[in-house]
Coordinates of C-alpha atoms in Angstrom, one line a residue:
Chain A
M1 CA -33.4 -15.5 -37.5
Q2 CA -32.7 -12.7 -39.4
T3 CA -33.8 -9.9 -37.6
L4 CA -31.7 -11.5 -34.6
V5 CA -28.7 -11.6 -36.8
T6 CA -29.1 -8.1 -37.6
G7 CA -30.3 -6.6 -34.5
L8 CA -26.4 -8.2 -33.2
S9 CA -24.5 -6.2 -36.0
V10 CA -26.4 -3.1 -35.4
G11 CA -26.0 -4.0 -31.2
G12 CA -22.1 -4.6 -31.7
I13 CA -21.8 -1.0 -32.8
Y14 CA -24.0 0.7 -30.1
S15 CA -21.7 -1.8 -27.4
L16 CA -18.5 0.3 -28.7
M17 CA -20.1 3.2 -28.1
A18 CA -21.7 2.4 -24.7
V19 CA -18.4 1.1 -23.5
G20 CA -16.7 4.4 -24.3
Y21 CA -19.7 5.9 -22.4
S22 CA -19.2 3.6 -19.3
L23 CA -15.7 3.9 -19.1
I24 CA -15.6 7.7 -18.2
F25 CA -18.7 6.9 -16.1
S26 CA -17.4 4.3 -14.5
I27 CA -14.4 6.7 -12.7
L28 CA -15.3 10.1 -13.0
S29 CA -19.6 9.5 -12.4
F30 CA -20.7 11.7 -15.0
S31 CA -22.2 11.1 -18.6
N32 CA -19.8 12.3 -21.3
F33 CA -22.1 13.8 -23.7
A34 CA -19.1 15.2 -25.6
H35 CA -18.3 11.6 -26.8
G36 CA -20.8 11.3 -29.8
A37 CA -18.8 14.3 -31.1
V38 CA -15.2 12.6 -30.2
I39 CA -17.1 9.3 -32.4
M40 CA -18.1 12.2 -35.1
L41 CA -14.6 13.4 -35.2
G42 CA -12.7 9.7 -35.6
A43 CA -15.2 9.2 -38.5
Y44 CA -13.7 12.4 -40.1
I45 CA -10.6 11.2 -39.5
G46 CA -11.3 7.8 -40.6
L47 CA -12.7 9.1 -43.8
A48 CA -9.7 11.5 -44.2
L49 CA -7.1 8.8 -44.0
A50 CA -9.4 6.4 -46.5
T51 CA -10.2 9.1 -49.3
R52 CA -6.7 11.6 -49.2
L53 CA -4.4 8.6 -48.1
H54 CA -5.6 6.2 -49.8
W55 CA -5.6 3.6 -46.3
G56 CA -7.3 0.4 -46.4
L57 CA -9.7 -0.5 -43.8
G58 CA -7.2 -1.7 -41.0
L59 CA -5.0 1.0 -41.4
V60 CA -8.0 3.5 -41.0
V61 CA -9.1 2.2 -38.2
A62 CA -6.0 2.2 -36.6
G63 CA -5.6 6.0 -37.6
S64 CA -9.0 6.6 -36.3
V65 CA -8.3 5.0 -32.7
V66 CA -5.6 7.1 -32.7
G67 CA -6.9 10.4 -33.4
A68 CA -10.2 9.9 -31.5
G69 CA -8.6 8.8 -28.5
I70 CA -5.8 12.1 -28.3
I71 CA -8.9 14.6 -29.3
S72 CA -10.4 12.7 -25.9
V73 CA -7.7 13.4 -23.5
F74 CA -7.6 16.6 -25.0
N75 CA -11.2 17.0 -24.3
E76 CA -11.0 15.9 -20.6
R77 CA -7.7 17.9 -19.9
V78 CA -9.2 20.9 -21.6
A79 CA -13.0 21.1 -20.5
Y80 CA -12.9 18.9 -17.2
A81 CA -9.6 18.6 -15.1
A82 CA -9.9 21.8 -14.0
L83 CA -13.5 21.0 -12.9
R84 CA -12.6 17.6 -10.8
R85 CA -9.3 19.2 -9.4
R86 CA -12.1 21.6 -7.9
R87 CA -14.2 18.9 -6.4
A88 CA -17.1 20.0 -8.7
P89 CA -20.5 18.2 -8.8
S90 CA -20.9 15.8 -11.9
L91 CA -23.4 18.2 -13.0
F92 CA -21.1 20.7 -13.9
L93 CA -19.0 18.2 -15.9
M94 CA -22.2 17.3 -17.9
I95 CA -22.8 20.7 -18.5
S96 CA -19.0 21.3 -19.8
A97 CA -19.5 17.8 -21.9
M98 CA -22.5 19.3 -23.4
G99 CA -20.5 22.6 -24.2
C100 CA -18.0 20.2 -26.1
S101 CA -20.1 19.0 -28.1
V102 CA -21.8 21.9 -29.3
F103 CA -18.2 23.3 -29.7
L104 CA -16.9 20.4 -31.5
E105 CA -19.8 20.2 -34.1
N106 CA -19.8 23.8 -34.9
T107 CA -16.1 23.9 -35.7
V108 CA -17.1 20.6 -38.0
Y109 CA -19.6 23.0 -39.2
A110 CA -17.3 26.1 -40.1
T111 CA -14.0 24.2 -41.4
I112 CA -15.4 21.2 -43.1
G113 CA -19.1 22.3 -43.5
S114 CA -22.4 20.6 -43.5
R115 CA -22.1 18.2 -46.4
F116 CA -22.8 14.5 -46.2
F117 CA -19.9 12.4 -47.0
A118 CA -19.7 8.4 -47.7
F119 CA -16.8 6.1 -47.5
P120 CA -14.8 4.6 -50.3
E121 CA -16.6 0.7 -50.8
F122 CA -13.9 -1.5 -48.7
F123 CA -16.1 -4.3 -48.9
R124 CA -17.6 -6.2 -52.1
R125 CA -21.7 -6.0 -51.8
E126 CA -21.8 -10.0 -51.0
V127 CA -23.6 -11.4 -48.1
V128 CA -22.7 -14.5 -45.9
S129 CA -25.0 -16.7 -44.3
L130 CA -25.2 -17.4 -40.9
W131 CA -27.7 -19.9 -39.0
G132 CA -29.8 -20.0 -42.3
S133 CA -29.9 -15.9 -42.0
S134 CA -28.1 -13.3 -44.6
L135 CA -25.5 -10.9 -43.3
S136 CA -23.5 -8.3 -45.5
L137 CA -19.5 -8.9 -44.7
L138 CA -19.6 -4.9 -43.1
D139 CA -21.9 -6.4 -40.8
L140 CA -20.1 -9.3 -39.4
F141 CA -16.4 -7.7 -39.8
A142 CA -18.3 -4.7 -37.5
F143 CA -19.7 -7.1 -35.2
T144 CA -16.4 -9.4 -34.6
V145 CA -14.6 -6.4 -34.7
S146 CA -16.7 -4.6 -32.2
V147 CA -16.7 -7.7 -29.9
G148 CA -12.9 -8.6 -29.8
A149 CA -12.5 -5.1 -28.9
I150 CA -14.5 -5.2 -25.9
F151 CA -12.4 -8.9 -25.1
A152 CA -9.2 -7.1 -25.6
L153 CA -10.5 -4.2 -23.2
H154 CA -11.7 -6.5 -20.5
L155 CA -8.4 -8.7 -20.6
F156 CA -6.5 -5.3 -20.3
I157 CA -8.7 -4.3 -17.3
T158 CA -8.5 -7.6 -15.5
K159 CA -5.0 -9.1 -16.6
T160 CA -2.7 -5.6 -16.8
K161 CA -1.4 -3.6 -13.9
T162 CA -3.0 -0.4 -15.2
G163 CA -5.9 -2.2 -16.0
I164 CA -6.0 -3.2 -12.0
A165 CA -5.5 0.8 -10.9
I166 CA -8.3 1.6 -13.3
R167 CA -10.5 -0.7 -11.6
A168 CA -9.1 0.4 -8.0
G169 CA -9.3 4.1 -8.8
V170 CA -13.3 3.3 -10.5
N171 CA -13.7 1.8 -6.6
D172 CA -11.5 4.9 -4.5
M173 CA -9.8 7.3 -6.4
T174 CA -8.1 9.1 -3.6
M175 CA -6.7 5.9 -2.1
C176 CA -5.6 5.0 -5.4
S177 CA -3.6 7.9 -5.6
L178 CA -2.3 6.9 -2.5
M179 CA -1.0 4.0 -3.5
G180 CA 1.3 5.8 -5.6
V181 CA -1.0 5.8 -8.8
N182 CA -0.8 9.3 -10.4
T183 CA -4.2 10.0 -11.2
D184 CA -4.2 12.9 -13.7
R185 CA -2.6 10.2 -16.2
L186 CA -4.9 7.5 -15.0
I187 CA -8.0 9.3 -16.2
S188 CA -6.1 10.6 -19.2
I189 CA -5.6 6.8 -19.8
V190 CA -9.4 5.8 -19.3
F191 CA -10.3 9.0 -21.8
F192 CA -7.9 7.2 -24.4
L193 CA -9.3 3.8 -24.3
A194 CA -13.1 5.5 -24.6
G195 CA -12.0 8.1 -27.2
A196 CA -10.2 4.6 -29.1
F197 CA -13.6 3.0 -29.1
A198 CA -15.0 5.9 -30.4
G199 CA -13.0 5.8 -33.3
V200 CA -13.9 1.9 -34.4
A201 CA -17.4 3.1 -33.9
G202 CA -17.0 6.5 -35.5
V203 CA -15.3 4.8 -38.5
F204 CA -18.4 1.4 -39.1
L205 CA -21.2 3.9 -38.3
G206 CA -19.6 6.1 -41.3
I207 CA -19.0 3.0 -43.4
K208 CA -22.4 1.5 -42.6
Y209 CA -24.5 5.2 -43.0
L210 CA -22.9 8.5 -43.9
V211 CA -19.9 11.0 -42.3
Y212 CA -21.9 14.3 -41.1
P213 CA -21.5 16.6 -38.1
T214 CA -24.2 16.0 -36.5
M215 CA -24.0 11.8 -36.4
G216 CA -22.4 11.6 -33.0
W217 CA -26.0 12.0 -31.8
V218 CA -26.6 8.5 -32.2
T219 CA -24.5 8.7 -28.7
N220 CA -28.0 8.9 -27.2
K221 CA -28.2 5.0 -28.2
A222 CA -24.8 4.4 -26.4
Y223 CA -26.3 6.0 -23.8
I224 CA -29.7 4.1 -23.6
A225 CA -27.5 1.0 -24.1
A226 CA -25.2 1.9 -21.0
V227 CA -28.2 2.2 -19.0
I228 CA -29.7 -1.4 -19.6
G229 CA -26.4 -2.8 -18.5
G230 CA -25.6 -0.6 -15.9
L231 CA -23.7 2.6 -16.2
G232 CA -20.4 1.9 -15.2
S233 CA -20.4 -1.2 -15.9
L234 CA -18.2 -2.8 -19.0
P235 CA -20.3 -6.0 -19.2
G236 CA -23.0 -4.5 -19.4
A237 CA -22.5 -1.8 -21.6
L238 CA -21.3 -5.0 -24.0
A239 CA -24.8 -6.8 -23.1
G240 CA -27.2 -3.7 -23.0
G241 CA -26.0 -2.6 -26.9
L242 CA -26.5 -5.9 -28.3
I243 CA -29.9 -5.7 -26.1
L244 CA -30.8 -2.5 -27.6
G245 CA -29.6 -3.5 -31.0
V246 CA -31.8 -6.5 -31.0
L247 CA -35.0 -4.7 -29.6
E248 CA -34.8 -1.9 -32.0
T249 CA -34.3 -4.3 -34.9
L250 CA -37.5 -5.7 -33.5
V251 CA -39.7 -2.9 -33.5
S252 CA -38.4 -1.8 -37.0
T253 CA -39.0 -5.6 -38.5
Y254 CA -42.6 -6.1 -36.7
L255 CA -43.9 -3.0 -36.0
S256 CA -42.9 0.3 -37.7
S257 CA -38.8 1.5 -38.3
V258 CA -40.9 5.3 -37.3
L259 CA -41.5 3.6 -33.5
R260 CA -38.0 2.8 -33.4
D261 CA -36.4 5.5 -31.4
V262 CA -40.1 6.3 -29.4
F263 CA -39.4 2.6 -28.4
S264 CA -35.8 3.2 -27.2
F265 CA -36.5 6.7 -25.2
T266 CA -39.6 5.5 -23.7
M267 CA -37.8 2.0 -22.7
L268 CA -34.7 4.5 -21.3
I269 CA -37.6 6.6 -19.4
A270 CA -38.9 3.4 -17.7
L271 CA -35.6 2.2 -17.1
L272 CA -34.6 4.6 -14.7
I273 CA -37.5 4.9 -12.8
W274 CA -37.7 1.0 -12.5
L275 CA -34.5 -0.2 -12.8
P276 CA -32.2 2.9 -12.5
N277 CA -29.1 0.4 -12.1
G278 CA -29.3 -1.4 -14.9
L279 CA -28.7 -5.5 -15.9
M280 CA -25.2 -5.1 -13.9
G281 CA -24.7 -1.4 -12.7
R282 CA -23.5 -0.4 -9.6
E283 CA -26.0 1.7 -7.1
T284 CA -25.6 5.4 -7.5
E285 CA -27.7 8.3 -7.2
E286 CA -26.2 9.7 -9.9
K287 CA -27.7 8.7 -13.6
I288 CA -26.2 11.9 -15.7
Chain B
M1 CA -6.7 -6.1 25.8
T2 CA -6.0 -5.9 29.7
D3 CA -4.0 -3.4 31.7
E4 CA -1.6 -5.5 32.9
R5 CA -0.8 -6.2 29.5
C6 CA -0.7 -2.7 28.1
G7 CA 1.9 -2.2 31.2
E8 CA 4.2 -4.9 30.0
R9 CA 4.3 -3.7 26.3
N10 CA 4.9 -0.4 27.9
L11 CA 8.0 -1.4 29.7
E12 CA 9.1 -3.2 26.8
S13 CA 9.0 -0.6 24.2
R14 CA 10.6 2.0 26.7
T15 CA 13.5 -0.3 27.9
E16 CA 14.4 -1.4 23.9
G17 CA 15.4 2.8 24.3
R18 CA 14.2 4.2 21.0
P19 CA 15.5 7.2 20.2
A20 CA 13.1 10.4 20.5
G21 CA 12.5 12.0 17.1
E22 CA 13.0 15.3 19.5
Q23 CA 16.1 14.2 20.5
G24 CA 17.7 12.6 17.5
P25 CA 17.4 14.1 13.8
A26 CA 13.4 13.2 12.9
H27 CA 12.9 11.5 10.0
L28 CA 9.2 12.6 9.6
E29 CA 8.5 16.0 11.1
V30 CA 5.7 18.3 11.1
R31 CA 5.8 21.9 11.6
G32 CA 3.1 24.6 12.0
L33 CA 0.5 22.9 10.2
H34 CA -2.8 24.7 9.6
V35 CA -5.5 23.0 7.8
H36 CA -8.9 24.4 6.9
Y37 CA -12.5 23.0 5.6
G38 CA -13.8 26.0 4.3
S39 CA -14.2 28.4 7.2
I40 CA -13.6 25.5 10.0
H41 CA -10.4 25.7 11.1
A42 CA -9.0 22.1 11.8
L43 CA -5.4 22.2 12.8
H44 CA -4.0 24.8 14.1
G45 CA -0.2 25.0 14.2
V46 CA 0.6 21.3 14.9
D47 CA 4.1 20.5 15.5
L48 CA 5.4 16.9 16.1
A49 CA 8.3 14.4 15.0
V50 CA 9.1 10.8 14.4
G51 CA 12.9 9.9 15.2
R52 CA 13.6 6.7 12.2
G53 CA 12.3 3.6 14.0
E54 CA 10.4 4.9 16.5
I55 CA 6.8 4.4 17.3
V56 CA 4.7 7.3 18.2
C57 CA 1.1 7.9 18.8
V58 CA -1.2 10.7 18.6
V59 CA -4.3 9.9 21.1
G60 CA -7.2 12.6 21.3
V61 CA -11.1 12.2 21.4
N62 CA -13.4 12.3 18.3
G63 CA -12.8 15.3 16.3
A64 CA -10.0 16.3 17.8
G65 CA -8.7 16.5 14.3
K66 CA -6.2 13.1 14.4
S67 CA -7.5 12.0 10.8
T68 CA -7.1 15.6 9.8
L69 CA -3.2 15.2 10.3
M70 CA -3.2 11.7 8.7
W71 CA -4.6 13.3 5.3
A72 CA -3.0 16.3 5.6
V73 CA 0.7 14.6 6.0
S74 CA -0.5 12.2 3.0
G75 CA -0.9 15.3 0.7
V76 CA -4.7 14.5 0.3
L77 CA -5.8 17.4 2.2
P78 CA -4.5 21.0 1.3
V79 CA -1.9 22.9 3.7
T80 CA -3.0 26.5 4.3
E81 CA 0.3 27.3 6.4
G82 CA 3.2 25.1 7.8
S83 CA 5.3 22.3 6.5
V84 CA 5.8 18.8 6.5
L85 CA 9.6 17.3 5.8
L86 CA 11.0 14.0 5.5
D87 CA 14.4 13.6 6.3
G88 CA 14.6 17.3 6.0
V89 CA 12.9 17.2 2.5
P90 CA 9.9 19.0 2.4
L91 CA 6.7 17.8 1.5
V92 CA 4.8 20.8 1.3
R93 CA 6.1 23.6 -0.7
S94 CA 5.0 26.9 -1.7
G95 CA 5.0 25.7 -5.1
T96 CA 3.5 28.4 -6.6
G97 CA 6.6 29.7 -7.0
R98 CA 5.6 33.2 -5.7
S99 CA 6.1 34.6 -2.1
Y100 CA 2.4 34.7 -1.0
G101 CA -0.4 32.5 -1.3
P102 CA -1.1 29.1 0.3
P103 CA 1.7 26.6 0.6
R104 CA 1.1 23.5 -1.9
A105 CA 1.8 19.8 -0.8
L106 CA 3.2 17.4 -3.3
P107 CA 0.5 15.3 -4.9
P108 CA -0.1 12.0 -2.8
H109 CA 1.3 9.7 -5.5
E110 CA 4.9 11.9 -5.0
I111 CA 4.4 11.8 -0.8
V112 CA 4.0 7.7 -1.0
N113 CA 6.9 7.3 -3.7
L114 CA 9.0 9.0 -1.2
G115 CA 8.2 6.4 1.6
I116 CA 4.9 7.7 3.1
S117 CA 2.3 5.2 3.3
L118 CA -1.3 5.4 5.3
V119 CA -3.6 3.2 6.2
P120 CA -6.8 5.1 6.7
E121 CA -9.7 4.8 9.2
R122 CA -12.5 2.3 8.1
R123 CA -9.2 0.6 5.7
R124 CA -10.9 2.1 2.7
L125 CA -9.8 -1.3 0.7
F126 CA -10.9 -1.7 -3.0
S127 CA -13.8 -3.9 -1.9
A128 CA -14.6 -4.7 -5.6
L129 CA -10.6 -6.6 -6.3
T130 CA -9.6 -9.1 -4.7
V131 CA -6.7 -9.7 -2.3
R132 CA -4.6 -10.5 -4.7
E133 CA -5.0 -7.1 -6.9
N134 CA -5.5 -4.9 -3.7
L135 CA -1.8 -6.1 -2.9
I136 CA -0.5 -5.5 -6.0
M137 CA -1.8 -1.9 -6.1
G138 CA 0.2 -1.5 -2.9
S139 CA 3.5 -2.4 -4.9
I140 CA 1.9 -0.6 -8.5
R141 CA 4.7 1.7 -8.4
R142 CA 7.7 -1.0 -7.8
T143 CA 9.2 -2.7 -10.4
D144 CA 11.7 -5.2 -8.8
R145 CA 10.0 -8.4 -9.0
D146 CA 12.1 -10.3 -6.5
G147 CA 11.3 -7.6 -4.1
I148 CA 7.8 -7.6 -4.4
A149 CA 7.8 -11.6 -4.2
A150 CA 9.8 -10.9 -1.1
D151 CA 7.4 -8.7 0.1
L152 CA 4.4 -10.6 0.0
E153 CA 5.9 -13.6 2.0
R154 CA 6.6 -11.1 4.6
C155 CA 2.9 -10.5 4.5
F156 CA 1.5 -13.6 4.8
S157 CA 4.1 -14.3 7.3
L158 CA 2.5 -11.3 9.0
Y159 CA -0.6 -12.6 8.3
P160 CA -0.7 -15.8 7.1
V161 CA -5.0 -16.3 6.4
L162 CA -4.6 -13.4 3.5
K163 CA -2.8 -16.8 1.7
E164 CA -5.9 -18.5 2.0
R165 CA -7.8 -15.7 0.6
L166 CA -6.0 -14.6 -2.2
A167 CA -8.5 -14.8 -5.0
Q168 CA -11.1 -13.5 -3.0
R169 CA -12.8 -10.1 -3.1
A170 CA -11.4 -7.8 -0.4
G171 CA -15.3 -6.4 0.4
T172 CA -16.3 -10.3 1.6
L173 CA -13.2 -10.2 4.3
S174 CA -14.3 -9.9 8.0
G175 CA -13.5 -7.2 9.6
G176 CA -9.6 -8.2 11.1
E177 CA -9.0 -9.9 7.5
Q178 CA -9.8 -6.7 6.2
Q179 CA -7.4 -4.4 8.7
M180 CA -4.5 -7.0 8.1
L181 CA -4.7 -6.4 4.4
A182 CA -5.1 -2.6 4.5
V183 CA -1.9 -3.0 6.5
S184 CA -0.3 -5.8 4.1
R185 CA -1.5 -3.7 1.2
A186 CA 0.3 -0.7 3.0
L187 CA 3.6 -2.0 3.4
M188 CA 3.7 -3.4 0.1
S189 CA 5.0 -0.5 -1.1
R190 CA 7.9 -0.7 1.1
P191 CA 7.6 2.7 2.8
S192 CA 9.9 3.9 5.5
V193 CA 7.1 5.4 7.2
L194 CA 3.7 3.8 8.6
L195 CA 0.7 6.2 8.6
L196 CA -1.8 4.1 10.7
D197 CA -5.4 6.0 11.3
E198 CA -7.4 4.4 14.0
P199 CA -6.1 0.5 13.3
S200 CA -8.3 -1.1 16.2
L201 CA -11.8 1.1 15.1
G202 CA -14.6 -2.3 15.0
L203 CA -12.0 -4.9 16.0
A204 CA -13.1 -7.4 18.4
P205 CA -10.2 -7.2 21.1
L206 CA -8.2 -9.8 20.7
V207 CA -8.0 -9.1 16.8
A208 CA -7.0 -5.8 18.3
D209 CA -4.3 -6.9 20.5
A210 CA -2.7 -9.1 17.5
L211 CA -3.1 -5.8 15.5
F212 CA -0.9 -4.1 17.9
D213 CA 1.6 -6.9 18.1
T214 CA 2.2 -6.4 14.3
I215 CA 2.8 -3.0 14.5
L216 CA 5.4 -3.9 17.4
K217 CA 7.1 -6.0 14.5
I218 CA 6.7 -3.8 11.9
R219 CA 8.9 -1.2 13.8
E220 CA 11.8 -4.2 14.3
E221 CA 11.9 -4.3 10.2
G222 CA 12.9 -0.9 10.7
V223 CA 9.4 0.9 9.8
T224 CA 8.8 4.4 11.7
V225 CA 5.3 4.2 12.4
L226 CA 3.0 7.2 13.2
L227 CA -0.1 5.9 14.7
V228 CA -3.5 7.9 15.9
E229 CA -6.1 6.0 17.9
Q230 CA -8.9 6.6 20.0
N231 CA -8.1 3.9 22.1
A232 CA -5.5 5.7 24.2
L233 CA -4.3 3.0 26.3
Q234 CA -3.1 0.6 23.7
A235 CA -1.9 3.1 21.3
L236 CA 0.5 4.4 24.3
S237 CA 1.2 0.8 25.4
V238 CA 3.5 -0.2 22.2
S239 CA 4.8 3.4 21.0
D240 CA 7.8 5.5 22.6
R241 CA 6.2 8.6 22.4
G242 CA 2.8 10.4 22.7
Y243 CA 1.0 13.5 21.7
V244 CA -2.2 14.9 22.8
L245 CA -4.0 16.4 20.4
Q246 CA -7.2 18.8 21.7
T247 CA -9.2 20.5 19.2
G248 CA -6.4 21.0 16.6
E249 CA -4.2 21.5 18.9
I250 CA -1.1 19.3 20.6
V251 CA -1.6 20.5 24.0
T252 CA 1.2 17.5 25.7
S253 CA 3.7 15.3 24.4
A254 CA 5.8 13.0 26.7
P255 CA 7.2 9.5 26.3
S256 CA 4.3 7.1 26.6
G257 CA 5.1 5.8 29.8
E258 CA 5.0 9.0 31.5
L259 CA 1.5 10.0 30.0
I260 CA 0.1 6.5 31.0
E261 CA 1.0 7.7 34.2
N262 CA -0.1 11.1 34.1
P263 CA -3.5 11.8 36.1
L264 CA -4.8 14.1 34.0
I265 CA -4.0 12.1 30.8
R266 CA -5.6 9.0 32.6
K267 CA -8.8 10.8 33.9
A268 CA -9.5 12.3 30.2
Y269 CA -8.2 9.8 27.9
L270 CA -7.7 6.4 29.7
G271 CA -10.8 6.6 31.4
S272 CA -9.8 6.2 34.8

């Protein structure tokens, strides 16, 4: 039970990251490998707000959401907009995303440096008891916020006009524009949402571990979570993140923590071969 | 549909005496339109005009450039030369601000906002969305709640079956129901010009008949219709005038009745 609870708390953060991945994949059919860099920048923004301005956790998360959201939109406008207007293949977008990731990381190295930073302690070092197992206040808070944010996103895309337009764009972007939707603006909204989720994930990752320039590489796990759930599927991203979190914790607990990443990437290869559409994904040939 | 029924319809449309776009001021006008797909020259200087409240059809065989014309007028396909005008306002402009370079069409969403709505070939519904959500997408730019509600009722009076299917995913509807939804979705934007691309494609004859009856009703409400069809007889039977498009060029245009009677047209497009 303890393993399950710990796994779910890690999985909640994986889900947050996977949702950002899946949102962008669903609308532009490419894996935004710069998402990790946006998560990293979200963590730095949160860190600055917490250490320089001494803001509380709620405001830190809100500031990081807005900051990472804007960075994500800027990233799309600079690196992808021109390519998609030329109807470039998704491989070009993915390569551009990798370039952005390297650029953003190295910009942080060049300006802030390679030091590791820690967030101030927002929570008392207490644990709560849950179904007979113990859970830190941070993990409980992170899990609750993660699931709450994903649920709020679900409500947004099913109940609002903008959300319906996003789903319509996922279905057929050309027809979406023929309904009178400015698709450039719609894509910016999607990138802002993905960035906002990256901001929340960045703050929680930074609090749970540390803040450093390459911390965004953990989004490899978000990619695996998104593939488990089915690339492009939001419920799939939630499920995939939680499943991956639990499985990794099981491997760490009963086998070895060294084997955790070996297991995750072996599972990724197996999934791409035998279950490429994941649990809830739509059928697409592109998986990158 | 029988030839007799088509003939009746054509007589009705002629006796209603709609003004021909070429005689009065054109509501929608296409001037010298050229479209290329890479090195392929798909449209060679197409000229046509549609008067307000007219139904005009463009007939031609598969590959003649009919759908290309529709996508170009909608702003989806880039135009290499020529212009499209709505009430004299250009939708294709030399927007680069230079005297050279290809003309630039307004983006599709701006063209829709000016009042042109397309029902594309094979419907292209948002198959994962429900019927209700597809209709919401049709009216997504509008803010007049009362007007939207009234237009929804108008769609339900045209196609009562849609009201029963509101919560159903569009992809699970039958072909005929999908076409009804596609037309309704386009009408929800309250267009002044409706572009219909092969609306009868894949429909059973009776369903296609009902669809063409609806086109006449839509015109009665003041909507201008530009119709593209391979089924030339049906298209000419509901339209006021027709253009014949052949390998990207307009080869003839005339009132629909004349085209139906023309032996060369009958042989080439009407199968008799």
